[in-house]
Amino acid sequence: MLIRPGATRSGGTSRDLPNSIRREAGESGMTGGTPLTTVLALVLGATFALQQAGIAPRASVIEQRVDALLARMTLEEKFGQLQQLDGHADGRSRPEHVELVRSGLLGSTLNVRGARNVNALQRVALEQSRMRIPLVFAFDVIHGYRTVFPIPLGESASWDPEAVEQAAAIAAAEARAAGVQWTFAPMADVARDARWGRIAEGAGEDPRLGAVMARARVRGFQGDDYSQPDKVLACVKHWVAYGAAEAGRDYNTTDMSERTLRTVYFPPFKAAVEAGVATVMSAFNDLNGVPTSGNHFTLTDVLRDEWQFDGIVVSDYRSIVEMINHRVAENEADAARQALAAGVDMEMVSRSYVTEGPRLVKEGRLPVAVVDEAVRRVLRLKIRAGLFERPYAEESREKATLMRPEYRAAARRIAARSMVLLENDNGVLPLSPSTRRIAVIGPLADDRANMMGNWTGDGRAEDVVTVVEGIRAAVPAGSEVTYAKGLDLDVKTLSGGGQDDPETSASIEKAVGIARAADAIVLVIGETGAMSGEASSRTSLDLPGRQLELAQALVALRKPLAVVLMNGRPLSINWLAEHAPAVLEAWFPGTEAGHAVADVLFGRVNPGGKLPVTFPRTAGQAPLYYNHLPTGRPPSETDKYTSKYLDVPPTPLYPFGYGLSYTEFRLADLQLSSDTMRGAAHVTISVSVENVGARSGDEVVQLYVADVVRSVSPPVQELKGFRRVTLEPGERKRVEFTLTREDLSFYNRGMDWVVEPGEFSIRVSNSSVGGLMGRLEVR
Ligand code: BGC
């Protein structure tokens, strides 16, 4: 019923209590001294009072409930609340969970889902455990639960926080109906190295875009009140700097200045905390030599003390005991002690807290106050989430909620909004719906499972619309849609598996034959879902296997051809960029993949997405990102002794913020409300954007700022605002941005957050390159 301390709620309705709690409340079970009824009466009485008042309980009321519970708990039960264990991949709990829950040694699970599975285990907690504390059920609902939306990197390419919020809200509604109360999302790791497989799971390379998207996702998952029956607790992860894994290799070390940490890697997390995110996940990586799951500076000094985060921190999967591998902990007891003392409240999957914790306390090596504080946070969260009042999922609601037609419609709309048009020579796209024969070719063209990318929630391949199906559904009767796979694609392809066999050659030839008979070709290639995501880093950003060869053979037919790319990271598609008539970046679009791709290919939707990440020409350029620092020797074509490579140009293949449209836009008339900023004043920057083409379409207007000179080398430019606008042909709109002193501040040499007077250059553009320039002076 209530969530954040201090939050108010109007017109509260009284909520039914589960029978089990009612029954227990009326019985006189003894719990080691004080009658259970006394404890429950206090806990429930507070709830009834609040329900009658119709307002959210004050923090002090929650604290009374927490105190009442804590006072009754044994040390073992306290550690039990800090333990989270993994269920089966299919959503069932494990047999041992029942015994652990009954004994009070388990407080949470992950992966246990589905109303029946959840209710069965919850019933043990509420009817058979001594303390009757509900479990909290977690699951990775990353880009959809049953209805799957584009991968997060794709969603961010929409530059549309409202769409992203909607996707998260639908995911929350489905997940909660299936008993999931807590998602491990959003992933807010800024990622600048395309080799890192988990770049797929985040918002890309920019802290500002990342912050906007993190906020939108938290809002979508939690709403204003995460105890509502269609909301879940969100978890911002992986705290922190995990995206900076050296060489893009997953789980690898990170080493950086506090300035970079605060300027680049913190902002999306801070935005999530400010948006009220309920939980934070500590990461796998070490940061400057200290594992982030045992890092007091990040977990307590920054998160708790500076940012006043008052939810819980959960470790990543076994990341606490992995401190032994990091060689900062001697054994599990040492790891548990360090993690708890640093500020990790709940342990995921490994069991060092429950097994070593009680002894650590008894031997005086861990203050019980530290344990109590962690338990308090967990209990507070469970109370705020309404789990005592509404611990169960309604089995009938689950069926009625999953995959509603309106959810599918939203998935289709958002997938199309996420697509980025990279190339479109001579307006080959959109295809005319009256194209008589279309050949749809490629290993991903008629694929279902891969359309969902990685982290597929409870998504089912059988629900997915393939590209072939989507195109068939889009063309008029009388048109012919043919299909050939061309070649097989799976993770083995990356190490050369199956690539030299004559069968593949024959299959490519067959596909070319089918394409030859068509009037237009759609080629669907890229990566499989499993080629990005966790533990899926690559040293190459090239198209895996013989896909380029297939593309080359098809392009050689000189027919209208569109490449639809599906991938979880930037790919170095240099040849396609130069030779393919059209390239559409579709990411992994989700359940409605085929419909959304067809919507864009035939122009029902005019693509308006923009790259949230730089596309390098080669993996050798990584990490390559637009907001880098200048060097003493900026790259120059004529001067060898400048910052560049001998073998490729210093520029990316496609810059951050880039994306084409079926129409054209013109930016004009850049104006600043004042060319000087004084004191606390802000400056309004406006520009007009006009659709000068023949179709309705969307443009993302982007504001970049660069400090000309300051005491600490500034990024060459930084995104400070953006807006996606829709314009009819001939329509013009004025877009406004507000630039504040905060936007111009940075950490100086003494690590103070300051604005230094002087000049700033302003650029308003439709990508991180080009556009209109202005100047601002700060006094
Ligand atoms: C991942 C997390 C995820 C967790 C639980 C870990 O391996 O790093 O992102 O939430 O597993 O599935």
JSON list of N, CA and C in Angstrom, two decimals, residues 112 240 623 733 760:
[
{"chain": "A", "resi": 112, "resn": "VAL", "atom": "N", "xyz": [12.29, -18.46, -9.52]},
{"chain": "A", "resi": 112, "resn": "VAL", "atom": "CA", "xyz": [11.02, -19.12, -9.19]},
{"chain": "A", "resi": 112, "resn": "VAL", "atom": "C", "xyz": [9.92, -18.17, -9.65]},
{"chain": "A", "resi": 240, "resn": "VAL", "atom": "N", "xyz": [29.57, -1.26, -9.52]},
{"chain": "A", "resi": 240, "resn": "VAL", "atom": "CA", "xyz": [29.58, -0.23, -10.52]},
{"chain": "A", "resi": 240, "resn": "VAL", "atom": "C", "xyz": [30.81, -0.36, -11.41]},
{"chain": "A", "resi": 623, "resn": "PRO", "atom": "N", "xyz": [38.10, 0.78, -27.06]},
{"chain": "A", "resi": 623, "resn": "PRO", "atom": "CA", "xyz": [36.82, 1.47, -26.94]},
{"chain": "A", "resi": 623, "resn": "PRO", "atom": "C", "xyz": [36.80, 2.78, -27.74]},
{"chain": "A", "resi": 733, "resn": "LYS", "atom": "N", "xyz": [8.72, 22.74, -36.27]},
{"chain": "A", "resi": 733, "resn": "LYS", "atom": "CA", "xyz": [8.48, 22.91, -34.84]},
{"chain": "A", "resi": 733, "resn": "LYS", "atom": "C", "xyz": [9.69, 23.55, -34.21]},
{"chain": "A", "resi": 760, "resn": "PHE", "atom": "N", "xyz": [31.77, 28.23, -23.72]},
{"chain": "A", "resi": 760, "resn": "PHE", "atom": "CA", "xyz": [31.30, 26.87, -24.02]},
{"chain": "A", "resi": 760, "resn": "PHE", "atom": "C", "xyz": [30.79, 26.87, -25.45]}
]
